[in-house]
mmCIF file of C-alpha atoms and ligand atoms in Angstrom:
data_model
loop_
_atom_site.group_PDB
_atom_site.id
_atom_site.type_symbol
_atom_site.label_atom_id
_atom_site.label_comp_id
_atom_site.label_asym_id
_atom_site.label_seq_id
_atom_site.Cartn_x
_atom_site.Cartn_y
_atom_site.Cartn_z
ATOM 1 C CA UNK A 1 164.371 -119.222 -2.997
ATOM 2 C CA UNK A 2 164.238 -117.150 -6.156
ATOM 3 C CA UNK A 3 160.532 -116.727 -6.821
ATOM 4 C CA UNK A 4 159.100 -115.607 -10.178
ATOM 5 C CA UNK A 5 155.733 -113.906 -9.587
ATOM 6 C CA UNK A 6 153.685 -113.535 -12.775
ATOM 7 C CA UNK A 7 151.203 -110.743 -12.040
ATOM 8 C CA UNK A 8 153.186 -108.983 -9.282
ATOM 9 C CA UNK A 9 151.382 -105.674 -9.852
ATOM 10 C CA UNK A 10 147.853 -107.011 -9.237
ATOM 11 C CA UNK A 11 145.613 -107.145 -6.172
ATOM 12 C CA UNK A 12 147.193 -110.324 -4.781
ATOM 13 C CA UNK A 13 150.670 -109.851 -6.302
ATOM 14 C CA UNK A 14 151.223 -106.548 -4.484
ATOM 15 C CA UNK A 15 150.434 -108.246 -1.137
ATOM 16 C CA UNK A 16 152.416 -111.362 -1.955
ATOM 17 C CA UNK A 17 155.719 -109.804 -3.022
ATOM 18 C CA UNK A 18 156.436 -107.987 0.301
ATOM 19 C CA UNK A 19 155.514 -111.114 2.294
ATOM 20 C CA UNK A 20 157.912 -113.213 0.193
ATOM 21 C CA UNK A 21 160.663 -110.639 0.670
ATOM 22 C CA UNK A 22 160.026 -110.544 4.446
ATOM 23 C CA UNK A 23 160.371 -114.303 4.471
ATOM 24 C CA UNK A 24 163.848 -113.998 2.915
ATOM 25 C CA UNK A 25 162.970 -114.912 -0.670
ATOM 26 C CA UNK A 26 164.340 -113.121 -3.721
ATOM 27 C CA UNK A 27 161.527 -112.051 -6.031
ATOM 28 C CA UNK A 28 161.254 -111.349 -9.750
ATOM 29 C CA UNK A 29 157.879 -109.702 -10.402
ATOM 30 C CA UNK A 30 156.053 -109.178 -13.686
ATOM 31 C CA UNK A 31 153.574 -106.666 -15.078
ATOM 32 C CA UNK A 32 152.596 -106.234 -18.716
ATOM 33 C CA UNK A 33 153.682 -102.631 -18.505
ATOM 34 C CA UNK A 34 157.188 -101.190 -18.109
ATOM 35 C CA UNK A 35 155.526 -98.220 -16.381
ATOM 36 C CA UNK A 36 154.913 -100.329 -13.287
ATOM 37 C CA UNK A 37 158.599 -101.304 -12.972
ATOM 38 C CA UNK A 38 159.236 -98.761 -10.217
ATOM 39 C CA UNK A 39 156.142 -99.857 -8.266
ATOM 40 C CA UNK A 40 157.303 -103.454 -8.414
ATOM 41 C CA UNK A 41 160.806 -102.456 -7.355
ATOM 42 C CA UNK A 42 159.308 -100.530 -4.406
ATOM 43 C CA UNK A 43 157.621 -103.758 -3.281
ATOM 44 C CA UNK A 44 161.061 -105.382 -3.140
ATOM 45 C CA UNK A 45 161.142 -107.331 -6.418
ATOM 46 C CA UNK A 46 163.155 -107.121 -9.646
ATOM 47 C CA UNK A 47 160.668 -105.982 -12.297
ATOM 48 C CA UNK A 48 160.149 -107.720 -15.650
ATOM 49 C CA UNK A 49 157.645 -106.694 -18.352
ATOM 50 C CA UNK A 50 155.838 -109.767 -19.641
ATOM 51 C CA UNK A 51 152.723 -110.718 -21.580
ATOM 52 C CA UNK A 52 151.854 -114.245 -20.517
ATOM 53 C CA UNK A 53 150.110 -114.824 -23.827
ATOM 54 C CA UNK A 54 153.435 -114.435 -25.657
ATOM 55 C CA UNK A 55 154.866 -117.946 -25.312
ATOM 56 C CA UNK A 56 158.346 -117.090 -26.580
ATOM 57 C CA UNK A 57 158.598 -114.135 -24.199
ATOM 58 C CA UNK A 58 157.509 -116.319 -21.257
ATOM 59 C CA UNK A 59 160.222 -118.838 -22.116
ATOM 60 C CA UNK A 60 162.868 -116.095 -22.336
ATOM 61 C CA UNK A 61 161.798 -114.388 -19.102
ATOM 62 C CA UNK A 62 161.740 -117.595 -17.060
ATOM 63 C CA UNK A 63 165.049 -118.908 -18.419
ATOM 64 C CA UNK A 64 166.664 -115.553 -17.769
ATOM 65 C CA UNK A 65 165.294 -115.283 -14.221
ATOM 66 C CA UNK A 66 166.335 -118.893 -13.411
ATOM 67 C CA UNK A 67 163.914 -119.107 -10.470
ATOM 68 C CA UNK A 68 163.427 -121.937 -7.971
ATOM 69 C CA UNK A 69 159.671 -121.374 -7.949
ATOM 70 C CA UNK A 70 156.956 -119.777 -10.090
ATOM 71 C CA UNK A 71 153.684 -118.225 -8.903
ATOM 72 C CA UNK A 72 150.971 -117.508 -11.458
ATOM 73 C CA UNK A 73 148.767 -114.627 -10.256
ATOM 74 C CA UNK A 74 147.932 -113.102 -13.639
ATOM 75 C CA UNK A 75 144.301 -112.248 -14.355
ATOM 76 C CA UNK A 76 142.803 -109.506 -16.513
ATOM 77 C CA UNK A 77 140.020 -108.185 -14.340
ATOM 78 C CA UNK A 78 141.061 -104.592 -13.675
ATOM 79 C CA UNK A 79 138.684 -103.179 -16.290
ATOM 80 C CA UNK A 80 135.926 -105.628 -15.405
ATOM 81 C CA UNK A 81 132.408 -104.254 -15.805
ATOM 82 C CA UNK A 82 129.183 -106.052 -15.048
ATOM 83 C CA UNK A 83 127.843 -108.261 -17.828
ATOM 84 C CA UNK A 84 125.141 -110.924 -17.921
ATOM 85 C CA UNK A 85 127.679 -113.044 -19.792
ATOM 86 C CA UNK A 86 130.411 -114.130 -17.364
ATOM 87 C CA UNK A 87 132.456 -115.847 -20.043
ATOM 88 C CA UNK A 88 132.668 -112.592 -21.990
ATOM 89 C CA UNK A 89 133.855 -110.706 -18.871
ATOM 90 C CA UNK A 90 136.434 -113.390 -18.101
ATOM 91 C CA UNK A 91 137.581 -114.086 -21.709
ATOM 92 C CA UNK A 92 141.114 -112.715 -21.301
ATOM 93 C CA UNK A 93 141.496 -114.136 -17.811
ATOM 94 C CA UNK A 94 140.429 -117.508 -19.182
ATOM 95 C CA UNK A 95 143.225 -117.314 -21.749
ATOM 96 C CA UNK A 96 145.700 -116.415 -18.994
ATOM 97 C CA UNK A 97 144.478 -119.480 -17.084
ATOM 98 C CA UNK A 98 144.820 -121.816 -20.080
ATOM 99 C CA UNK A 99 147.441 -120.559 -22.561
ATOM 100 C CA UNK A 100 149.273 -118.538 -19.892
ATOM 101 C CA UNK A 101 149.513 -121.475 -17.492
ATOM 102 C CA UNK A 102 150.641 -123.797 -20.294
ATOM 103 C CA UNK A 103 153.363 -121.355 -21.349
ATOM 104 C CA UNK A 104 154.625 -120.923 -17.780
ATOM 105 C CA UNK A 105 154.644 -124.672 -17.160
ATOM 106 C CA UNK A 106 156.514 -125.326 -20.388
ATOM 107 C CA UNK A 107 159.118 -122.726 -19.424
ATOM 108 C CA UNK A 108 159.258 -124.166 -15.890
ATOM 109 C CA UNK A 109 160.054 -127.622 -17.278
ATOM 110 C CA UNK A 110 162.822 -126.258 -19.474
ATOM 111 C CA UNK A 111 164.293 -124.188 -16.644
ATOM 112 C CA UNK A 112 163.937 -127.154 -14.248
ATOM 113 C CA UNK A 113 161.758 -125.221 -11.835
ATOM 114 C CA UNK A 114 160.056 -127.734 -9.597
ATOM 115 C CA UNK A 115 157.805 -125.470 -7.515
ATOM 116 C CA UNK A 116 154.724 -123.992 -9.142
ATOM 117 C CA UNK A 117 151.719 -122.323 -7.487
ATOM 118 C CA UNK A 118 148.797 -120.912 -9.457
ATOM 119 C CA UNK A 119 145.671 -118.899 -8.712
ATOM 120 C CA UNK A 120 142.269 -120.522 -9.007
ATOM 121 C CA UNK A 121 138.905 -119.682 -7.436
ATOM 122 C CA UNK A 122 136.742 -121.367 -4.774
ATOM 123 C CA UNK A 123 133.345 -119.701 -4.738
ATOM 124 C CA UNK A 124 130.418 -120.639 -7.041
ATOM 125 C CA UNK A 125 132.032 -123.781 -8.462
ATOM 126 C CA UNK A 126 130.691 -126.692 -6.441
ATOM 127 C CA UNK A 127 127.746 -128.938 -7.210
ATOM 128 C CA UNK A 128 124.605 -127.293 -5.836
ATOM 129 C CA UNK A 129 123.447 -130.192 -3.698
ATOM 130 C CA UNK A 130 123.855 -131.346 -0.088
ATOM 131 C CA UNK A 131 125.370 -129.184 2.657
ATOM 132 C CA UNK A 132 126.406 -125.529 2.317
ATOM 133 C CA UNK A 133 130.208 -126.021 2.660
ATOM 134 C CA UNK A 134 132.374 -128.141 0.351
ATOM 135 C CA UNK A 135 135.912 -129.504 0.439
ATOM 136 C CA UNK A 136 138.425 -129.820 -2.394
ATOM 137 C CA UNK A 137 137.260 -133.429 -2.899
ATOM 138 C CA UNK A 138 133.594 -132.604 -3.432
ATOM 139 C CA UNK A 139 132.286 -132.605 -6.990
ATOM 140 C CA UNK A 140 132.274 -129.458 -9.064
ATOM 141 C CA UNK A 141 128.983 -128.262 -10.539
ATOM 142 C CA UNK A 142 127.979 -130.617 -13.382
ATOM 143 C CA UNK A 143 125.072 -128.375 -14.432
ATOM 144 C CA UNK A 144 126.801 -125.062 -15.119
ATOM 145 C CA UNK A 145 124.870 -122.062 -16.364
ATOM 146 C CA UNK A 146 125.747 -121.761 -20.078
ATOM 147 C CA UNK A 147 127.376 -118.309 -19.759
ATOM 148 C CA UNK A 148 129.890 -119.594 -17.176
ATOM 149 C CA UNK A 149 131.079 -122.779 -18.912
ATOM 150 C CA UNK A 150 134.253 -121.402 -20.493
ATOM 151 C CA UNK A 151 135.377 -119.740 -17.255
ATOM 152 C CA UNK A 152 134.828 -122.925 -15.272
ATOM 153 C CA UNK A 153 136.618 -124.980 -17.939
ATOM 154 C CA UNK A 154 139.596 -122.592 -17.779
ATOM 155 C CA UNK A 155 139.875 -123.037 -13.993
ATOM 156 C CA UNK A 156 139.602 -126.806 -14.351
ATOM 157 C CA UNK A 157 142.321 -126.743 -16.997
ATOM 158 C CA UNK A 158 144.631 -124.712 -14.772
ATOM 159 C CA UNK A 159 144.100 -127.012 -11.788
ATOM 160 C CA UNK A 160 144.609 -130.139 -13.876
ATOM 161 C CA UNK A 161 147.815 -129.144 -15.663
ATOM 162 C CA UNK A 162 149.336 -127.550 -12.565
ATOM 163 C CA UNK A 163 148.733 -130.570 -10.322
ATOM 164 C CA UNK A 164 149.756 -132.998 -13.108
ATOM 165 C CA UNK A 165 153.057 -131.128 -13.158
ATOM 166 C CA UNK A 166 153.422 -131.541 -9.372
ATOM 167 C CA UNK A 167 152.308 -127.997 -8.536
ATOM 168 C CA UNK A 168 149.690 -126.425 -6.277
ATOM 169 C CA UNK A 169 146.464 -124.670 -7.291
ATOM 170 C CA UNK A 170 144.992 -122.289 -4.741
ATOM 171 C CA UNK A 171 141.246 -121.812 -4.855
ATOM 172 C CA UNK A 172 140.970 -118.355 -3.308
ATOM 173 C CA UNK A 173 137.733 -117.011 -1.908
ATOM 174 C CA UNK A 174 136.387 -113.653 -3.054
ATOM 175 C CA UNK A 175 139.160 -111.122 -2.455
ATOM 176 C CA UNK A 176 138.600 -108.067 -0.279
ATOM 177 C CA UNK A 177 140.852 -105.625 1.550
ATOM 178 C CA UNK A 178 141.828 -103.145 -1.191
ATOM 179 C CA UNK A 179 140.443 -99.880 -2.528
ATOM 180 C CA UNK A 180 139.557 -101.506 -5.877
ATOM 181 C CA UNK A 181 137.576 -104.447 -4.451
ATOM 182 C CA UNK A 182 134.938 -105.367 -7.007
ATOM 183 C CA UNK A 183 131.996 -105.289 -4.573
ATOM 184 C CA UNK A 184 132.579 -101.802 -3.172
ATOM 185 C CA UNK A 185 130.954 -99.828 -5.952
ATOM 186 C CA UNK A 186 127.832 -101.944 -6.598
ATOM 187 C CA UNK A 187 127.137 -102.332 -2.864
ATOM 188 C CA UNK A 188 127.550 -98.577 -2.294
ATOM 189 C CA UNK A 189 125.160 -97.860 -5.131
ATOM 190 C CA UNK A 190 122.736 -100.505 -3.812
ATOM 191 C CA UNK A 191 123.076 -102.335 -7.141
ATOM 192 C CA UNK A 192 123.902 -105.681 -5.527
ATOM 193 C CA UNK A 193 120.603 -107.121 -4.285
ATOM 194 C CA UNK A 194 119.661 -110.059 -2.112
ATOM 195 C CA UNK A 195 118.003 -112.398 -4.618
ATOM 196 C CA UNK A 196 115.112 -114.606 -3.510
ATOM 197 C CA UNK A 197 115.894 -115.993 -0.049
ATOM 198 C CA UNK A 198 119.551 -114.922 -0.397
ATOM 199 C CA UNK A 199 120.618 -118.485 0.340
ATOM 200 C CA UNK A 200 123.577 -118.667 -2.086
ATOM 201 C CA UNK A 201 126.738 -119.225 -0.016
ATOM 202 C CA UNK A 202 130.024 -117.411 -0.750
ATOM 203 C CA UNK A 203 133.521 -117.755 0.686
ATOM 204 C CA UNK A 204 135.670 -114.664 1.210
ATOM 205 C CA UNK A 205 139.354 -114.074 1.896
ATOM 206 C CA UNK A 206 141.268 -110.968 2.951
ATOM 207 C CA UNK A 207 144.092 -110.272 0.479
ATOM 208 C CA UNK A 208 146.750 -110.354 3.221
ATOM 209 C CA UNK A 209 145.560 -113.798 4.309
ATOM 210 C CA UNK A 210 145.506 -115.010 0.699
ATOM 211 C CA UNK A 211 149.108 -113.849 0.296
ATOM 212 C CA UNK A 212 150.186 -115.558 3.542
ATOM 213 C CA UNK A 213 148.695 -118.878 2.401
ATOM 214 C CA UNK A 214 150.462 -118.500 -0.942
ATOM 215 C CA UNK A 215 153.854 -118.110 0.747
ATOM 216 C CA UNK A 216 153.189 -121.315 2.707
ATOM 217 C CA UNK A 217 152.028 -123.137 -0.437
ATOM 218 C CA UNK A 218 155.287 -122.198 -2.159
ATOM 219 C CA UNK A 219 157.240 -123.728 0.681
ATOM 220 C CA UNK A 220 155.072 -126.881 0.609
ATOM 221 C CA UNK A 221 155.579 -129.894 -1.634
ATOM 222 C CA UNK A 222 152.893 -130.461 -4.291
ATOM 223 C CA UNK A 223 150.833 -131.612 -5.935
ATOM 224 C CA UNK A 224 147.630 -130.335 -4.371
ATOM 225 C CA UNK A 225 144.536 -128.174 -4.533
ATOM 226 C CA UNK A 226 143.745 -125.990 -1.510
ATOM 227 C CA UNK A 227 140.786 -123.776 -0.698
ATOM 228 C CA UNK A 228 142.157 -120.492 0.632
ATOM 229 C CA UNK A 229 139.037 -119.036 2.202
ATOM 230 C CA UNK A 230 138.054 -117.744 5.623
ATOM 231 C CA UNK A 231 136.353 -119.746 8.388
ATOM 232 C CA UNK A 232 132.844 -118.541 7.698
ATOM 233 C CA UNK A 233 131.230 -119.366 4.365
ATOM 234 C CA UNK A 234 127.932 -117.484 4.481
ATOM 235 C CA UNK A 235 124.733 -116.853 2.539
ATOM 236 C CA UNK A 236 124.247 -113.524 0.799
ATOM 237 C CA UNK A 237 121.440 -112.560 3.182
ATOM 238 C CA UNK A 238 124.022 -112.591 6.023
ATOM 239 C CA UNK A 239 127.167 -111.109 4.524
ATOM 240 C CA UNK A 240 125.694 -108.457 2.247
ATOM 241 C CA UNK A 241 124.031 -106.297 4.962
ATOM 242 C CA UNK A 242 127.269 -106.458 7.000
ATOM 243 C CA UNK A 243 129.311 -105.355 3.981
ATOM 244 C CA UNK A 244 126.860 -102.528 3.244
ATOM 245 C CA UNK A 245 127.106 -101.359 6.869
ATOM 246 C CA UNK A 246 130.931 -101.541 6.796
ATOM 247 C CA UNK A 247 130.920 -99.386 3.665
ATOM 248 C CA UNK A 248 128.491 -96.884 5.135
ATOM 249 C CA UNK A 249 126.007 -97.782 2.374
ATOM 250 C CA UNK A 250 122.231 -98.152 2.577
ATOM 251 C CA UNK A 251 120.591 -101.538 3.173
ATOM 252 C CA UNK A 252 120.706 -103.881 0.155
ATOM 253 C CA UNK A 253 117.566 -104.143 -1.969
ATOM 254 C CA UNK A 254 115.678 -107.444 -2.292
ATOM 255 C CA UNK A 255 114.833 -108.838 -5.727
ATOM 256 C CA UNK A 256 112.654 -111.839 -6.508
ATOM 257 C CA UNK A 257 114.413 -114.434 -8.683
ATOM 258 C CA UNK A 258 112.495 -113.521 -11.846
ATOM 259 C CA UNK A 259 113.473 -109.858 -11.582
ATOM 260 C CA UNK A 260 117.143 -110.655 -10.920
ATOM 261 C CA UNK A 261 117.099 -113.068 -13.890
ATOM 262 C CA UNK A 262 115.734 -110.284 -16.075
ATOM 263 C CA UNK A 263 118.373 -107.731 -15.025
ATOM 264 C CA UNK A 264 121.429 -109.819 -14.233
ATOM 265 C CA UNK A 265 120.932 -113.213 -15.903
ATOM 266 C CA UNK A 266 120.674 -116.797 -14.706
ATOM 267 C CA UNK A 267 124.257 -117.084 -13.403
ATOM 268 C CA UNK A 268 123.698 -114.225 -10.938
ATOM 269 C CA UNK A 269 120.480 -115.853 -9.714
ATOM 270 C CA UNK A 270 122.228 -119.181 -9.147
ATOM 271 C CA UNK A 271 125.113 -117.503 -7.292
ATOM 272 C CA UNK A 272 122.718 -115.550 -5.120
ATOM 273 C CA UNK A 273 120.425 -118.438 -4.241
ATOM 274 C CA UNK A 274 122.076 -121.849 -4.714
ATOM 275 C CA UNK A 275 125.873 -121.555 -4.551
ATOM 276 C CA UNK A 276 127.892 -123.517 -1.998
ATOM 277 C CA UNK A 277 130.857 -122.278 0.046
ATOM 278 C CA UNK A 278 134.303 -123.797 0.600
ATOM 279 C CA UNK A 279 136.060 -125.319 3.610
ATOM 280 C CA UNK A 280 139.585 -124.212 4.560
ATOM 281 C CA UNK A 281 140.303 -127.264 6.757
ATOM 282 C CA UNK A 282 142.868 -128.745 4.352
ATOM 283 C CA UNK A 283 144.885 -125.527 4.006
ATOM 284 C CA UNK A 284 144.972 -125.134 7.796
ATOM 285 C CA UNK A 285 145.913 -128.748 8.374
ATOM 286 C CA UNK A 286 148.487 -129.247 5.621
ATOM 287 C CA UNK A 287 149.936 -125.768 5.063
ATOM 288 C CA UNK A 288 149.813 -124.751 8.736
ATOM 289 C CA UNK A 289 147.958 -121.591 7.703
ATOM 290 C CA UNK A 290 145.732 -119.530 10.004
ATOM 291 C CA UNK A 291 143.864 -116.527 8.620
ATOM 292 C CA UNK A 292 144.381 -113.270 10.461
ATOM 293 C CA UNK A 293 140.786 -112.393 9.563
ATOM 294 C CA UNK A 294 138.903 -115.658 10.293
ATOM 295 C CA UNK A 295 135.616 -114.095 9.265
ATOM 296 C CA UNK A 296 134.483 -111.404 6.833
ATOM 297 C CA UNK A 297 132.524 -110.034 9.840
ATOM 298 C CA UNK A 298 135.627 -108.450 11.333
ATOM 299 C CA UNK A 299 137.510 -108.359 8.011
ATOM 300 C CA UNK A 300 135.030 -106.033 6.251
ATOM 301 C CA UNK A 301 135.049 -103.646 9.205
ATOM 302 C CA UNK A 302 138.857 -103.596 9.357
ATOM 303 C CA UNK A 303 139.182 -103.168 5.590
ATOM 304 C CA UNK A 304 136.586 -100.465 5.109
ATOM 305 C CA UNK A 305 136.556 -98.490 8.370
ATOM 306 C CA UNK A 306 138.116 -95.383 6.799
ATOM 307 C CA UNK A 307 136.061 -95.761 3.607
ATOM 308 C CA UNK A 308 132.801 -95.889 5.546
ATOM 309 C CA UNK A 309 133.791 -92.840 7.538
ATOM 310 C CA UNK A 310 134.496 -90.891 4.356
ATOM 311 C CA UNK A 311 131.132 -91.994 2.946
ATOM 312 C CA UNK A 312 129.268 -90.841 6.073
ATOM 313 C CA UNK A 313 131.031 -87.482 5.988
ATOM 314 C CA UNK A 314 130.101 -86.898 2.342
ATOM 315 C CA UNK A 315 127.334 -84.261 2.258
ATOM 316 C CA UNK A 316 123.925 -85.598 1.270
ATOM 317 C CA UNK A 317 123.169 -83.878 -2.102
ATOM 318 C CA UNK A 318 119.405 -83.823 -1.334
ATOM 319 C CA UNK A 319 119.981 -82.142 2.010
ATOM 320 C CA UNK A 320 122.203 -79.542 0.308
ATOM 321 C CA UNK A 321 119.625 -78.937 -2.415
ATOM 322 C CA UNK A 322 116.918 -78.307 0.168
ATOM 323 C CA UNK A 323 119.160 -75.796 1.991
ATOM 324 C CA UNK A 324 120.269 -73.856 -1.082
ATOM 325 C CA UNK A 325 118.697 -70.439 -1.707
ATOM 326 C CA UNK A 326 115.907 -70.520 -4.300
HETATM 327 N N1 NAP B 401 139.521 -114.331 -6.068
HETATM 328 C C1 NAP B 401 139.052 -113.144 -6.400
HETATM 329 O O1 NAP B 401 138.040 -112.664 -5.858
HETATM 330 C C2 NAP B 401 139.749 -112.316 -7.442
HETATM 331 C C3 NAP B 401 140.772 -112.827 -8.243
HETATM 332 C C4 NAP B 401 141.431 -111.959 -9.122
HETATM 333 C C5 NAP B 401 141.055 -110.619 -9.200
HETATM 334 N N2 NAP B 401 140.047 -110.195 -8.409
HETATM 335 C C6 NAP B 401 139.630 -108.780 -8.380
HETATM 336 O O2 NAP B 401 139.641 -108.211 -9.672
HETATM 337 C C7 NAP B 401 140.014 -106.840 -9.592
HETATM 338 C C8 NAP B 401 141.190 -106.588 -10.540
HETATM 339 O O3 NAP B 401 142.291 -107.401 -10.133
HETATM 340 P P1 NAP B 401 143.792 -106.866 -10.200
HETATM 341 O O4 NAP B 401 143.848 -105.523 -9.569
HETATM 342 O O5 NAP B 401 144.684 -107.925 -9.672
HETATM 343 O O6 NAP B 401 144.013 -106.611 -11.762
HETATM 344 P P2 NAP B 401 144.167 -107.620 -12.972
HETATM 345 O O7 NAP B 401 143.908 -106.862 -14.211
HETATM 346 O O8 NAP B 401 143.317 -108.827 -12.786
HETATM 347 O O9 NAP B 401 145.734 -107.973 -12.981
HETATM 348 C C9 NAP B 401 146.320 -108.953 -12.150
HETATM 349 C C10 NAP B 401 147.758 -109.129 -12.546
HETATM 350 O O10 NAP B 401 147.837 -109.837 -13.793
HETATM 351 C C11 NAP B 401 148.677 -109.113 -14.684
HETATM 352 N N3 NAP B 401 148.299 -109.328 -16.076
HETATM 353 C C12 NAP B 401 147.188 -108.869 -16.714
HETATM 354 N N4 NAP B 401 147.217 -109.261 -18.017
HETATM 355 C C13 NAP B 401 148.378 -109.960 -18.189
HETATM 356 C C14 NAP B 401 148.996 -110.596 -19.286
HETATM 357 N N5 NAP B 401 148.448 -110.603 -20.519
HETATM 358 N N6 NAP B 401 150.193 -111.189 -19.096
HETATM 359 C C15 NAP B 401 150.765 -111.190 -17.872
HETATM 360 N N7 NAP B 401 150.247 -110.606 -16.795
HETATM 361 C C16 NAP B 401 149.053 -110.001 -16.945
HETATM 362 C C17 NAP B 401 148.512 -107.665 -14.266
HETATM 363 O O11 NAP B 401 149.598 -106.901 -14.755
HETATM 364 P P3 NAP B 401 149.449 -105.359 -15.240
HETATM 365 O O12 NAP B 401 150.292 -104.588 -14.304
HETATM 366 O O13 NAP B 401 149.996 -105.333 -16.604
HETATM 367 O O14 NAP B 401 148.006 -104.998 -15.189
HETATM 368 C C18 NAP B 401 148.512 -107.797 -12.772
HETATM 369 O O15 NAP B 401 149.814 -107.934 -12.285
HETATM 370 C C19 NAP B 401 140.402 -106.579 -8.122
HETATM 371 O O16 NAP B 401 139.300 -105.988 -7.476
HETATM 372 C C20 NAP B 401 140.651 -107.954 -7.575
HETATM 373 O O17 NAP B 401 140.403 -108.066 -6.181
HETATM 374 C C21 NAP B 401 139.381 -110.985 -7.530
#
């Protein structure tokens, strides 16, 4: 197939393109910047510069590429910094998930592309009631924290329009496996605490496994929504100390709910204490997918072994200060 990957230069796109090429597909890969053309070519794809928020440009690029399938992996999270207001952090990504998806689908219809796979998210979205692990059929959270409503609405929009068009939405777990993983820095600096009893459940996925599931989804007939997560949804109190250890960081701090609410806001408290995880049974059953890293337990260690070593070798500044001549 000729596969058009919107967002080929990102965390998932850079894993996906080589796997598609290995599988014998021809790939056209986009970035917003012409400077990344050579990087995209090195992955095995034909590079195209494209802003997904420019509807006319999306139409032109898709018609010109004449693909058999489109994958939407565009997000705008590279410059993400912590904010108490999730919707503010995700504002551009939300537009890519609404306007960007609409533009790609419109172009897909015109170019008669009948395979469409788009990125969505699994963790922190389910109703906070009943058991800790939810399937694609379980209800989404009807009582969203106010600062997360727009981001959740954008994901719902994406899933609705993509599946209405016969496509597949993949609800990925929290990505890990790259040097720019979002949790590395805060966990190293011990800025990511266990809140309350640490009972909020998260689902993770190694980027290579996420890419492998995406290849299978492209080769599968839609419509459908699939959780692409590992086998072990787990509460923060379990996964966070293991991640800290894998990164060679100190033990996570513990914050009572009121203190976390003060510093990080209500959404962070809910994620840390009440969130539910996602089941991957449907993706395994219907896509024939098996994660290479079935649990973050071995995945974190594999991903961060060299990082942790470097961290342990870094001289302790306090020790150096105490040795220096006065
Ligand atoms: N499920 C998850 O946990 C999840 C999901 C997504 C991201 N993340 C995390 O967020 C961090 C940043 O992600 P990232 O490295 O993939 O960077 P990113 O900034 O989110 O970019 C992702 C892709 O979208 C493209 N893009 C950005 N704006 C666009 C636009 N207006 N039109 C078309 N394409 C656009 C980027 O192209 P450019 O080359 O122009 O930047 C890139 O190819 C990483 O740590 C990643 O793991 C996590």
